[in-house]
Tab-separated table of C-alpha atoms in Angstrom:
chain	number	residue	atom	x	y	z
A	858	MET	CA	-13.962	14.537	10.861
A	859	LEU	CA	-11.234	17.250	10.148
A	860	PHE	CA	-6.803	17.148	11.093
A	861	LEU	CA	-5.423	20.970	11.742
A	862	SER	CA	-2.472	22.329	13.242
A	863	PRO	CA	-1.831	25.922	15.222
A	864	ASP	CA	-1.503	27.140	11.870
A	865	ASP	CA	-3.937	26.306	9.720
A	866	LEU	CA	-6.972	27.179	12.232
A	867	GLU	CA	-7.065	31.007	10.703
A	868	ASN	CA	-6.887	30.120	6.548
A	869	PHE	CA	-9.819	26.743	7.515
A	870	LEU	CA	-12.266	29.558	8.123
A	871	SER	CA	-12.117	30.736	4.904
A	872	ARG	CA	-12.465	27.304	3.364
A	873	ASN	CA	-15.780	26.983	0.833
A	874	ASP	CA	-16.051	24.263	0.848
A	875	LEU	CA	-17.556	24.024	3.698
A	876	SER	CA	-21.944	23.470	4.979
A	877	ASN	CA	-22.960	26.616	7.439
A	878	ASP	CA	-22.553	23.957	10.170
A	879	ILE	CA	-19.429	22.722	10.215
A	880	SER	CA	-18.392	26.069	9.658
A	881	ALA	CA	-19.923	27.388	12.531
A	882	SER	CA	-18.959	24.597	14.324
A	883	VAL	CA	-15.138	24.838	13.660
A	884	GLU	CA	-16.013	28.906	13.701
A	885	LEU	CA	-16.639	28.467	17.414
A	886	GLY	CA	-14.297	25.938	18.411
A	887	ILE	CA	-12.323	28.043	17.226
A	888	SER	CA	-12.643	31.797	17.828
A	889	SER	CA	-13.525	30.058	22.192
A	890	LYS	CA	-10.303	29.024	21.646
A	891	LEU	CA	-12.215	25.601	23.155
A	892	PHE	CA	-9.343	24.114	19.735
A	893	LEU	CA	-6.260	25.516	19.737
A	894	GLY	CA	-4.730	22.074	17.203
A	895	ASN	CA	-2.453	21.147	19.688
A	896	TYR	CA	-1.010	17.594	19.596
A	897	ASN	CA	-3.528	15.085	19.862
A	898	GLU	CA	-5.915	17.735	21.375
A	899	GLN	CA	-9.735	15.724	20.434
A	900	LYS	CA	-12.748	18.619	19.866
A	901	THR	CA	-16.703	16.993	19.483
A	902	PHE	CA	-18.945	19.371	18.568
A	903	ALA	CA	-22.447	18.766	17.867
A	904	VAL	CA	-24.176	20.512	14.758
A	905	SER	CA	-27.616	21.745	15.106
A	906	SER	CA	-28.616	19.895	11.454
A	907	SER	CA	-28.953	16.502	11.040
A	908	LYS	CA	-26.266	16.150	8.741
A	909	PRO	CA	-23.299	15.425	10.199
A	910	ARG	CA	-24.307	15.024	14.028
A	911	VAL	CA	-21.034	16.064	14.556
A	912	VAL	CA	-18.225	17.541	14.384
A	913	HIS	CA	-14.799	16.439	15.418
A	914	MET	CA	-11.499	18.218	15.539
A	915	SER	CA	-8.038	16.532	15.879
A	916	GLY	CA	-5.000	18.476	16.730
A	917	LEU	CA	-2.221	18.037	15.313
A	918	GLY	CA	0.511	20.161	16.500
A	919	GLU	CA	3.728	22.034	15.087
A	920	ILE	CA	3.791	20.634	11.360
A	921	LYS	CA	7.085	20.909	11.446
A	922	ASP	CA	6.818	17.818	14.849
A	923	LEU	CA	4.402	16.011	12.744
A	924	THR	CA	5.999	12.168	12.366
A	925	PRO	CA	4.083	9.242	10.508
A	926	GLU	CA	4.052	8.140	14.598
A	927	LYS	CA	2.120	10.661	15.905
A	928	LEU	CA	-0.234	10.795	13.191
A	929	ARG	CA	-0.638	7.125	14.079
A	930	ARG	CA	-2.095	8.176	17.575
A	931	ILE	CA	-3.763	10.975	16.787
A	932	CYS	CA	-6.348	9.062	14.622
A	933	ALA	CA	-6.631	6.084	16.940
A	934	LYS	CA	-7.896	7.599	19.560
A	935	ALA	CA	-9.628	10.446	17.660
A	936	ILE	CA	-11.676	7.250	15.941
A	937	ARG	CA	-12.431	6.293	19.635
A	938	ALA	CA	-13.829	9.958	20.736
A	939	VAL	CA	-15.997	9.879	17.436
A	940	MET	CA	-17.006	5.817	18.354
A	941	ASP	CA	-17.836	7.205	21.589
A	942	THR	CA	-20.959	9.439	19.930
A	943	LYS	CA	-22.633	6.210	18.292
A	944	VAL	CA	-22.496	7.523	14.758
A	945	ASP	CA	-22.550	5.411	12.272
A	946	SER	CA	-20.687	6.648	9.509
A	947	LEU	CA	-17.509	9.333	9.137
A	948	SER	CA	-16.379	11.662	6.536
A	949	VAL	CA	-12.893	12.521	6.678
A	950	LEU	CA	-11.929	15.659	4.864
A	951	LEU	CA	-7.525	16.546	4.078
A	952	SER	CA	-5.606	19.124	3.946
A	953	ASN	CA	-3.444	20.392	2.474
A	954	ASN	CA	-1.020	20.526	5.349
A	955	PHE	CA	1.218	17.531	6.010
A	956	PRO	CA	5.001	17.727	5.854
A	957	GLU	CA	5.340	17.171	1.737
A	958	GLY	CA	6.104	12.651	1.052
A	959	PHE	CA	3.737	12.326	4.157
A	960	GLU	CA	1.507	9.308	2.898
A	961	CYS	CA	-1.155	10.387	4.713
A	962	GLY	CA	-3.845	8.556	2.255
A	963	LYS	CA	-2.928	5.777	3.730
A	964	LEU	CA	-1.760	6.203	6.890
A	965	ILE	CA	-5.271	8.114	7.858
A	966	THR	CA	-7.385	4.641	6.762
A	967	GLU	CA	-4.162	1.878	8.678
A	968	SER	CA	-4.840	4.898	11.843
A	969	LEU	CA	-8.633	4.403	12.165
A	970	SER	CA	-9.452	1.137	10.801
A	971	LEU	CA	-6.472	-0.065	14.022
A	972	GLY	CA	-7.648	2.704	16.272
A	973	SER	CA	-11.306	1.478	16.099
A	974	TYR	CA	-11.173	-2.082	15.943
A	975	GLN	CA	-13.453	-4.196	17.973
A	976	PHE	CA	-13.321	-8.299	18.706
A	977	LYS	CA	-17.288	-9.039	19.290
A	978	LYS	CA	-16.881	-12.776	18.255
A	979	TYR	CA	-18.410	-14.159	21.288
A	980	LYS	CA	-20.773	-10.752	22.129
A	981	THR	CA	-24.308	-11.508	22.684
A	982	SER	CA	-25.960	-8.954	22.552
A	983	ASP	CA	-25.675	-6.212	21.124
A	984	SER	CA	-26.022	-4.197	23.481
A	985	ASP	CA	-23.020	-4.152	25.247
A	986	ASP	CA	-21.717	-1.258	26.744
A	987	SER	CA	-18.648	-1.774	25.413
A	988	LEU	CA	-19.108	-1.744	22.131
A	989	THR	CA	-20.140	0.848	19.825
A	990	PRO	CA	-20.684	0.099	16.549
A	991	GLN	CA	-18.885	0.083	13.250
A	992	ILE	CA	-17.970	3.341	11.648
A	993	ASN	CA	-18.291	3.614	7.266
A	994	VAL	CA	-14.856	5.966	7.061
A	995	THR	CA	-14.662	8.133	3.811
A	996	ILE	CA	-12.279	9.905	2.664
A	997	PHE	CA	-13.380	13.348	0.738
A	998	ASP	CA	-9.592	15.038	-0.398
A	999	PRO	CA	-9.782	17.934	-2.599
A	1000	PHE	CA	-6.558	18.884	-2.864
A	1001	GLN	CA	-5.578	15.477	-4.284
A	1002	ILE	CA	-2.914	15.405	-0.987
A	1003	SER	CA	-2.788	11.222	-0.842
A	1004	SER	CA	-4.406	8.885	-4.747
A	1005	GLN	CA	-7.326	6.677	-4.742
A	1006	ASP	CA	-3.504	3.761	-4.323
A	1007	SER	CA	-2.547	4.579	-1.517
A	1008	ILE	CA	-5.793	4.844	0.644
A	1009	GLU	CA	-6.572	1.427	-0.366
A	1010	ARG	CA	-3.319	0.240	0.892
A	1011	GLY	CA	-3.558	1.838	4.147
A	1012	VAL	CA	-7.059	-0.465	3.890
A	1013	SER	CA	-5.416	-3.480	3.162
A	1014	ILE	CA	-3.050	-3.120	5.724
A	1015	ALA	CA	-5.113	-2.541	8.332
A	1016	ARG	CA	-7.145	-5.586	7.609
A	1017	GLY	CA	-4.659	-8.239	7.706
A	1018	THR	CA	-3.016	-6.828	10.766
A	1019	ASN	CA	-7.299	-7.463	12.157
A	1020	PHE	CA	-7.308	-10.226	10.170
A	1021	THR	CA	-4.350	-10.809	12.247
A	1022	ARG	CA	-5.530	-10.084	16.390
A	1023	ASP	CA	-9.089	-12.058	15.528
A	1024	LEU	CA	-7.023	-15.171	15.243
A	1025	GLY	CA	-5.431	-14.234	18.267
A	1026	ASN	CA	-8.143	-13.333	20.598
A	1027	THR	CA	-10.869	-16.034	18.866
A	1028	ALA	CA	-10.611	-18.131	22.066
A	1029	PRO	CA	-8.402	-21.883	22.103
A	1030	ASN	CA	-11.333	-24.221	22.060
A	1031	ASP	CA	-12.067	-22.633	18.112
A	1032	LEU	CA	-9.261	-22.508	17.158
A	1033	THR	CA	-6.968	-25.649	16.934
A	1034	PRO	CA	-4.063	-26.692	15.536
A	1035	ASP	CA	-6.288	-28.106	12.295
A	1036	ASP	CA	-8.101	-25.008	12.684
A	1037	LEU	CA	-5.092	-23.121	11.419
A	1038	ARG	CA	-4.365	-25.186	8.678
A	1039	GLN	CA	-8.396	-24.618	7.731
A	1040	VAL	CA	-7.838	-20.759	8.330
A	1041	ALA	CA	-4.789	-20.625	5.526
A	1042	GLN	CA	-6.924	-23.665	3.368
A	1043	ASP	CA	-9.658	-20.587	3.593
A	1044	LEU	CA	-7.687	-17.845	2.656
A	1045	ALA	CA	-6.577	-19.382	-0.353
A	1046	GLU	CA	-9.664	-20.167	-1.427
A	1047	THR	CA	-10.994	-16.784	-1.765
A	1048	SER	CA	-7.525	-16.062	-2.718
A	1049	ASP	CA	-8.397	-16.122	-7.061
A	1050	GLY	CA	-5.989	-18.314	-7.222
A	1051	LYS	CA	-2.810	-16.448	-6.304
A	1052	LEU	CA	-2.530	-19.042	-3.167
A	1053	LYS	CA	-0.818	-22.194	-3.254
A	1054	PHE	CA	-2.104	-24.276	-0.077
A	1055	SER	CA	-0.683	-27.900	0.872
A	1056	PHE	CA	-0.056	-28.717	5.025
A	1057	PHE	CA	1.567	-31.845	6.546
A	1058	ASP	CA	-0.448	-34.396	8.980
A	1059	GLU	CA	1.268	-35.452	11.372
A	1060	GLU	CA	1.925	-39.187	9.679
A	1061	LYS	CA	4.111	-37.227	6.873
A	1062	MET	CA	6.141	-35.048	9.542
A	1063	SER	CA	6.966	-38.466	10.915
A	1064	GLU	CA	7.896	-39.939	7.300
A	1065	LEU	CA	9.629	-36.961	7.183
A	1066	GLY	CA	11.862	-36.985	10.647
A	1067	MET	CA	10.664	-33.586	11.931
A	1068	HIS	CA	10.696	-35.587	15.306
A	1069	MET	CA	11.033	-32.082	17.669
A	1070	PHE	CA	7.366	-30.967	15.940
A	1071	LEU	CA	5.724	-33.790	17.165
A	1072	GLY	CA	7.934	-35.004	20.714
A	1073	VAL	CA	6.021	-30.832	21.604
A	1074	SER	CA	2.561	-31.942	19.670
A	1075	LYS	CA	2.486	-35.852	21.460
A	1076	GLY	CA	0.952	-34.774	24.561
A	1077	SER	CA	-2.096	-33.221	23.053
A	1078	GLU	CA	-5.795	-35.675	21.204
A	1079	VAL	CA	-5.255	-32.604	19.068
A	1080	PRO	CA	-2.792	-33.521	16.396
A	1081	GLY	CA	-0.124	-31.471	14.799
A	1082	ARG	CA	0.141	-28.879	10.940
A	1083	MET	CA	2.640	-27.678	9.368
A	1084	VAL	CA	0.915	-25.533	6.746
A	1085	PHE	CA	2.466	-23.645	3.527
A	1086	LEU	CA	0.505	-20.933	2.094
A	1087	GLU	CA	2.759	-20.217	-1.684
A	1088	TYR	CA	2.408	-16.439	-3.495
A	1089	PHE	CA	4.471	-16.698	-6.567
A	1090	PRO	CA	3.285	-13.834	-8.652
A	1091	GLU	CA	4.896	-13.164	-12.178
A	1092	LYS	CA	8.275	-12.213	-12.465
A	1093	ALA	CA	8.388	-11.889	-9.019
A	1094	LYS	CA	12.815	-10.807	-8.959
A	1095	HIS	CA	12.624	-12.090	-4.668
A	1096	THR	CA	11.918	-14.747	-2.989
A	1097	VAL	CA	11.478	-14.736	0.894
A	1098	ALA	CA	10.101	-17.158	4.133
A	1099	LEU	CA	7.622	-16.020	6.896
A	1100	VAL	CA	7.428	-18.757	9.044
A	1101	GLY	CA	4.929	-18.515	12.557
A	1102	LYS	CA	4.878	-19.900	16.023
A	1103	GLY	CA	1.289	-21.477	15.946
A	1104	ILE	CA	1.114	-22.870	19.053
A	1105	THR	CA	-3.044	-22.641	19.815
A	1106	PHE	CA	-2.774	-23.219	23.227
A	1107	ASP	CA	0.533	-23.762	25.106
A	1108	THR	CA	0.426	-25.200	29.086
A	1109	GLY	CA	3.847	-25.913	28.909
A	1110	GLY	CA	3.499	-29.643	28.734
A	1111	ILE	CA	4.849	-31.401	31.903
A	1112	SER	CA	6.587	-28.580	32.470
A	1113	LEU	CA	3.114	-27.284	33.805
A	1114	LYS	CA	3.698	-22.920	34.258
A	1115	PRO	CA	1.251	-21.486	36.809
A	1116	GLY	CA	-2.301	-21.001	36.503
A	1117	LYS	CA	-2.690	-17.232	37.225
A	1118	GLY	CA	-2.817	-15.318	33.695
A	1119	MET	CA	-2.673	-19.028	31.340
A	1120	ASP	CA	-5.826	-18.024	29.768
A	1121	GLU	CA	-3.435	-16.168	27.797
A	1122	MET	CA	-1.470	-18.436	26.166
A	1123	LYS	CA	-3.904	-19.188	23.430
A	1124	PHE	CA	-2.198	-15.742	22.332
A	1125	ASP	CA	1.041	-18.680	21.626
A	1126	MET	CA	-0.246	-18.515	17.824
A	1127	CYS	CA	-0.067	-15.312	17.042
A	1128	GLY	CA	3.499	-16.107	14.952
A	1129	SER	CA	1.418	-17.751	12.768
A	1130	GLY	CA	-1.278	-15.359	12.669
A	1131	ALA	CA	1.294	-13.166	11.629
A	1132	VAL	CA	2.279	-14.421	9.029
A	1133	LEU	CA	-1.150	-15.158	8.090
A	1134	GLY	CA	-2.412	-11.682	7.730
A	1135	THR	CA	0.306	-11.004	6.233
A	1136	MET	CA	-0.222	-13.456	3.356
A	1137	GLN	CA	-3.810	-12.020	3.669
A	1138	ALA	CA	-2.016	-8.378	2.556
A	1139	ILE	CA	0.260	-8.981	-0.175
A	1140	VAL	CA	-2.495	-11.049	-1.808
A	1141	GLU	CA	-4.338	-7.697	-2.169
A	1142	LEU	CA	-1.799	-5.366	-2.787
A	1143	GLU	CA	-0.456	-7.250	-5.610
A	1144	LEU	CA	3.359	-7.542	-4.327
A	1145	PRO	CA	5.649	-8.774	-7.647
A	1146	ILE	CA	7.383	-10.910	-4.305
A	1147	ASN	CA	7.319	-14.648	-3.513
A	1148	VAL	CA	6.800	-15.476	-0.281
A	1149	ILE	CA	6.431	-18.649	1.368
A	1150	GLY	CA	4.092	-18.553	4.267
A	1151	VAL	CA	4.501	-21.281	7.275
A	1152	LEU	CA	2.947	-22.425	10.461
A	1153	ALA	CA	4.091	-24.912	12.810
A	1154	ALA	CA	0.610	-25.686	14.319
A	1155	ALA	CA	-0.007	-27.618	17.838
A	1156	GLU	CA	-0.960	-28.050	21.244
A	1157	ASN	CA	0.997	-28.324	23.970
A	1158	MET	CA	-0.268	-30.197	26.474
A	1159	PRO	CA	0.000	-32.959	29.767
A	1160	ASP	CA	-0.633	-36.484	28.844
A	1161	GLY	CA	0.281	-39.244	29.178
A	1162	LYS	CA	2.322	-39.801	25.951
A	1163	ALA	CA	3.860	-35.966	26.355
A	1164	GLN	CA	7.153	-35.464	25.632
A	1165	LYS	CA	9.155	-35.279	29.464
A	1166	PRO	CA	11.727	-33.636	30.018
A	1167	GLY	CA	15.221	-35.339	29.529
A	1168	ASP	CA	13.963	-36.655	25.554
A	1169	ILE	CA	16.440	-36.837	23.655
A	1170	VAL	CA	14.993	-36.195	19.326
A	1171	LYS	CA	16.214	-36.306	16.137
A	1172	ALA	CA	15.007	-33.118	13.941
A	1173	TYR	CA	14.688	-32.871	10.969
A	1174	ASN	CA	18.559	-32.065	9.801
A	1175	GLY	CA	19.541	-34.770	11.589
A	1176	LYS	CA	20.786	-32.536	15.345
A	1177	THR	CA	19.612	-34.144	18.460
A	1178	VAL	CA	17.938	-32.183	21.115
A	1179	GLU	CA	17.902	-32.532	25.149
A	1180	ILE	CA	14.458	-31.824	26.481
A	1181	LEU	CA	15.472	-29.709	29.584
A	1182	ASN	CA	11.911	-27.887	29.765
A	1183	THR	CA	8.468	-28.728	27.816
A	1184	ASP	CA	7.407	-25.071	28.067
A	1185	ALA	CA	10.557	-23.985	25.752
A	1186	GLU	CA	8.996	-26.066	23.430
A	1187	GLY	CA	7.782	-22.949	20.336
A	1188	ARG	CA	11.605	-23.322	19.307
A	1189	LEU	CA	11.016	-27.306	18.790
A	1190	VAL	CA	8.537	-26.577	16.268
A	1191	LEU	CA	9.793	-23.498	14.479
A	1192	GLY	CA	12.569	-24.780	14.277
A	1193	ASP	CA	11.783	-28.619	12.488
A	1194	ALA	CA	9.341	-26.014	10.227
A	1195	LEU	CA	12.304	-23.243	9.642
A	1196	SER	CA	14.745	-26.445	8.445
A	1197	TYR	CA	12.550	-28.129	5.939
A	1198	THR	CA	11.965	-24.430	4.476
A	1199	ALA	CA	15.000	-23.486	4.045
A	1200	ASP	CA	16.143	-27.120	2.109
A	1201	HIS	CA	12.718	-27.116	0.052
A	1202	TYR	CA	11.955	-23.900	-1.232
A	1203	LYS	CA	15.888	-22.590	-0.941
A	1204	PRO	CA	14.295	-18.263	-0.402
A	1205	ASP	CA	16.795	-15.424	-0.393
A	1206	CYS	CA	16.198	-14.929	3.129
A	1207	MET	CA	13.491	-16.155	5.868
A	1208	ILE	CA	11.735	-14.164	8.344
A	1209	ASP	CA	10.203	-16.681	11.915
A	1210	LEU	CA	7.589	-14.885	14.254
A	1211	ALA	CA	7.460	-16.235	17.300
A	1212	THR	CA	5.848	-15.452	20.723
A	1213	LEU	CA	8.479	-17.385	22.218
A	1214	THR	CA	10.384	-15.920	25.335
A	1215	GLY	CA	9.010	-14.161	28.493
A	1216	ALA	CA	12.546	-13.185	28.887
A	1217	CYS	CA	12.349	-10.688	26.391
A	1218	ILE	CA	9.107	-9.170	28.241
A	1219	VAL	CA	11.704	-8.893	30.848
A	1220	ALA	CA	14.071	-6.826	28.285
A	1221	LEU	CA	12.438	-5.156	25.867
A	1222	GLY	CA	8.586	-4.671	27.864
A	1223	HIS	CA	5.805	-5.069	25.827
A	1224	LEU	CA	6.939	-1.912	22.967
A	1225	SER	CA	9.718	-3.473	21.013
A	1226	ILE	CA	9.927	-6.428	18.869
A	1227	GLY	CA	13.300	-8.597	19.533
A	1228	ALA	CA	15.908	-10.035	17.292
A	1229	ILE	CA	18.673	-11.905	16.364
A	1230	THR	CA	20.059	-12.325	13.019
A	1231	ASN	CA	22.810	-14.276	11.575
A	1232	ASP	CA	22.734	-10.750	8.191
A	1233	GLN	CA	22.978	-7.726	9.748
A	1234	ASN	CA	21.905	-6.043	6.042
A	1235	LEU	CA	18.721	-7.963	6.426
A	1236	CYS	CA	17.989	-6.860	10.019
A	1237	GLU	CA	19.496	-3.436	8.845
A	1238	SER	CA	15.853	-3.822	6.555
A	1239	ILE	CA	13.753	-5.245	9.161
A	1240	ILE	CA	14.673	-2.619	11.707
A	1241	GLU	CA	14.317	0.241	9.372
A	1242	SER	CA	10.643	-1.031	8.689
A	1243	GLY	CA	9.812	-1.212	12.026
A	1244	GLU	CA	10.744	2.214	12.398
A	1245	ARG	CA	8.268	3.053	9.338
A	1246	THR	CA	6.236	1.704	10.580
A	1247	GLY	CA	5.489	1.880	14.556
A	1248	ASP	CA	6.228	-2.476	14.660
A	1249	ARG	CA	9.737	-1.767	16.617
A	1250	VAL	CA	12.260	-3.955	16.729
A	1251	TRP	CA	15.243	-4.015	18.387
A	1252	GLN	CA	18.115	-6.093	17.847
A	1253	LEU	CA	20.031	-8.765	20.345
A	1254	PRO	CA	23.422	-10.080	20.082
A	1255	ASN	CA	24.616	-12.951	18.724
A	1256	TYR	CA	27.824	-13.528	20.186
A	1257	SER	CA	29.247	-17.878	18.890
A	1258	ASP	CA	29.665	-17.443	22.956
A	1259	TYR	CA	26.245	-18.060	23.371
A	1260	GLY	CA	26.003	-20.915	21.597
A	1261	GLU	CA	28.405	-22.764	24.338
A	1262	LEU	CA	25.128	-22.531	27.060
A	1263	ILE	CA	23.012	-24.265	24.615
A	1264	LYS	CA	24.796	-27.443	23.856
A	1265	GLY	CA	23.797	-30.590	24.930
A	1266	LYS	CA	25.126	-33.003	27.439
A	1267	HIS	CA	23.925	-36.270	26.247
A	1268	ALA	CA	22.486	-34.734	23.016
A	1269	ASP	CA	24.071	-31.915	19.919
A	1270	LEU	CA	21.945	-28.969	20.861
A	1271	GLN	CA	19.069	-28.999	24.745
A	1272	ASN	CA	16.537	-26.579	23.788
A	1273	ILE	CA	17.355	-24.087	26.565
A	1274	GLY	CA	20.396	-22.413	28.132
A	1275	PRO	CA	21.499	-21.838	32.138
A	1276	PRO	CA	18.300	-20.442	34.181
A	1277	GLY	CA	18.234	-16.057	34.460
A	1278	GLU	CA	20.915	-16.336	31.771
A	1279	ALA	CA	19.971	-14.692	28.329
A	1280	GLY	CA	17.178	-16.391	27.245
A	1281	THR	CA	15.714	-14.769	24.740
A	1282	VAL	CA	19.858	-14.697	23.330
A	1283	THR	CA	19.987	-17.930	23.586
A	1284	ALA	CA	16.188	-19.751	22.037
A	1285	GLY	CA	17.880	-17.393	18.526
A	1286	VAL	CA	21.077	-18.651	18.616
A	1287	PHE	CA	19.263	-21.983	19.095
A	1288	LEU	CA	16.982	-21.453	15.562
A	1289	GLN	CA	20.425	-20.384	14.203
A	1290	HIS	CA	20.721	-24.287	14.219
A	1291	PHE	CA	18.134	-24.988	11.836
A	1292	VAL	CA	18.096	-22.596	9.411
A	1293	ASN	CA	20.955	-23.883	6.590
A	1294	ASP	CA	23.157	-20.997	6.332
A	1295	VAL	CA	20.006	-18.466	5.023
A	1296	PRO	CA	20.116	-15.178	5.986
A	1297	TRP	CA	17.217	-15.532	8.615
A	1298	VAL	CA	15.983	-12.453	11.446
A	1299	HIS	CA	14.555	-14.258	14.312
A	1300	LEU	CA	11.262	-11.985	16.167
A	1301	ASP	CA	10.775	-12.495	19.273
A	1302	ILE	CA	6.834	-11.188	19.684
A	1303	ALA	CA	6.102	-12.028	22.994
A	1304	GLY	CA	5.614	-8.344	24.307
A	1305	THR	CA	4.798	-6.701	21.788
A	1306	ALA	CA	1.067	-9.441	20.424
A	1307	TRP	CA	-0.742	-8.912	22.945
A	1308	GLY	CA	-0.362	-6.942	26.532
A	1309	VAL	CA	0.373	-3.709	24.413
A	1310	LYS	CA	-0.701	-0.041	26.547
A	1311	GLY	CA	-0.130	3.581	25.834
A	1312	ILE	CA	-0.011	3.423	22.187
A	1313	ASP	CA	-3.845	4.191	20.528
A	1314	TYR	CA	-3.617	2.255	18.132
A	1315	HIS	CA	-3.567	-0.819	19.679
A	1316	PRO	CA	-6.712	-2.399	21.830
A	1317	ALA	CA	-6.312	-3.110	24.923
A	1318	ASN	CA	-6.331	-6.787	26.890
A	1319	SER	CA	-6.599	-7.074	22.795
A	1320	ALA	CA	-4.105	-8.880	20.349
A	1321	SER	CA	-2.371	-6.083	19.168
A	1322	GLY	CA	-1.541	-7.541	15.175
A	1323	SER	CA	2.600	-7.116	15.642
A	1324	GLY	CA	4.264	-7.738	12.840
A	1325	VAL	CA	1.791	-7.359	10.206
A	1326	ARG	CA	2.378	-4.360	9.225
A	1327	LEU	CA	6.814	-4.238	10.235
A	1328	LEU	CA	6.983	-6.956	7.210
A	1329	ILE	CA	4.187	-5.185	4.547
A	1330	ASP	CA	6.657	-2.711	4.574
A	1331	PHE	CA	9.270	-4.708	4.283
A	1332	LEU	CA	8.192	-6.782	1.502
A	1333	GLU	CA	6.544	-3.720	-0.399
A	1334	ASN	CA	10.639	-2.366	-0.240
A	1335	LEU	CA	11.934	-5.808	-1.476
A	1336	SER	CA	9.941	-6.265	-4.024
A	1337	TYR	CA	10.937	-3.533	-5.680
A	1338	SER	CA	14.358	-3.201	-4.541
A	1339	ALA	CA	16.385	-4.441	-7.920
């Protein structure tokens, strides 16, 4: 695989490190103007010898216009084209044509892996036309424009993102709250002691007074779990808590959702999935920062014991909440998880991730994460990480007036605001009551966790892994700051 801009074409033919077959294919493509090097132009040429079978050329466009996000999309489209040829290995030859400061090794390895993602767990036949062989990728870097460390970082980040995708795509009968607990435990047990695992069962949560969480869980025959992973390396200067919504299936409870599209509610645990993918990656990357990963895992089901509209429950922090709609359950499990995490760990900052509101999809579609914060500097750092990674974030307002919309009639709070009014904002404002003044950002990934279209490295009909690359970039930058 070759990456070429229009200006590279003539110079590339004079290279003496290419085999005759590759040179012939490249020369044919260039001289016949079948390949011009335009942005995201993709051409595959058959080679006469047995190895390599094909040469694939990807157009970078004008180098002055190339951005990291453009390169991600080029790579993802390229790997899909190569996969269609059914090859099982790929050699990528880097040129010295990338802009100065580009982490091209990281970007290319990350994007090739993200672009080639397939979820095969439930396919029973390798002959399925929708599947292609997994490709082993080797990077050749004769000009040493990218370090091995950069390449390995790209691999780790993609691995964490694809792990999150796998969790999101897993059928809900195979990923209950206790299964999610087991995934976290397995991650800790394979971390060479870098992760410490613990969890609360429902009896422990009852002792602690986490009745918002328990109200959601009590309609299911499968008990809820609150799971903790601690990553505390030596000489870390900062402590960050990541809290993920982990509703492994959401029927809406007594406030039952419509049947159409309810199968997609297996994705309602993607916040917890993003936390797990991030924890896996930071262990591999050995980041010098303390990170606590918290999973608020439950099912939201209708049952004779299920929570009802009109119920009033008391949270871990003592606030009372009137339940007006049982389908606004994510903020309830997150609220108890956030307040316990803030109280017990006293982190420097907290970030929660949740497929929280359909209103976020109405506002932002599937192309941006919605953010609510109590700390502008923290939120701006998150937004900057989103711009660098393509995991984009848009900040929504947090005016004090929004708090009036969730004041309860018979309790301190109610779990929804007025229908049709600022649903994403009021959900975030609700969560702010449980962060104990710790600097905090709420990330609503309802639109970005699945259903993303038009971005080459996000697979169709699949969980996207939203939030993982964003969090890793944020944690990397914070870990090396003063």
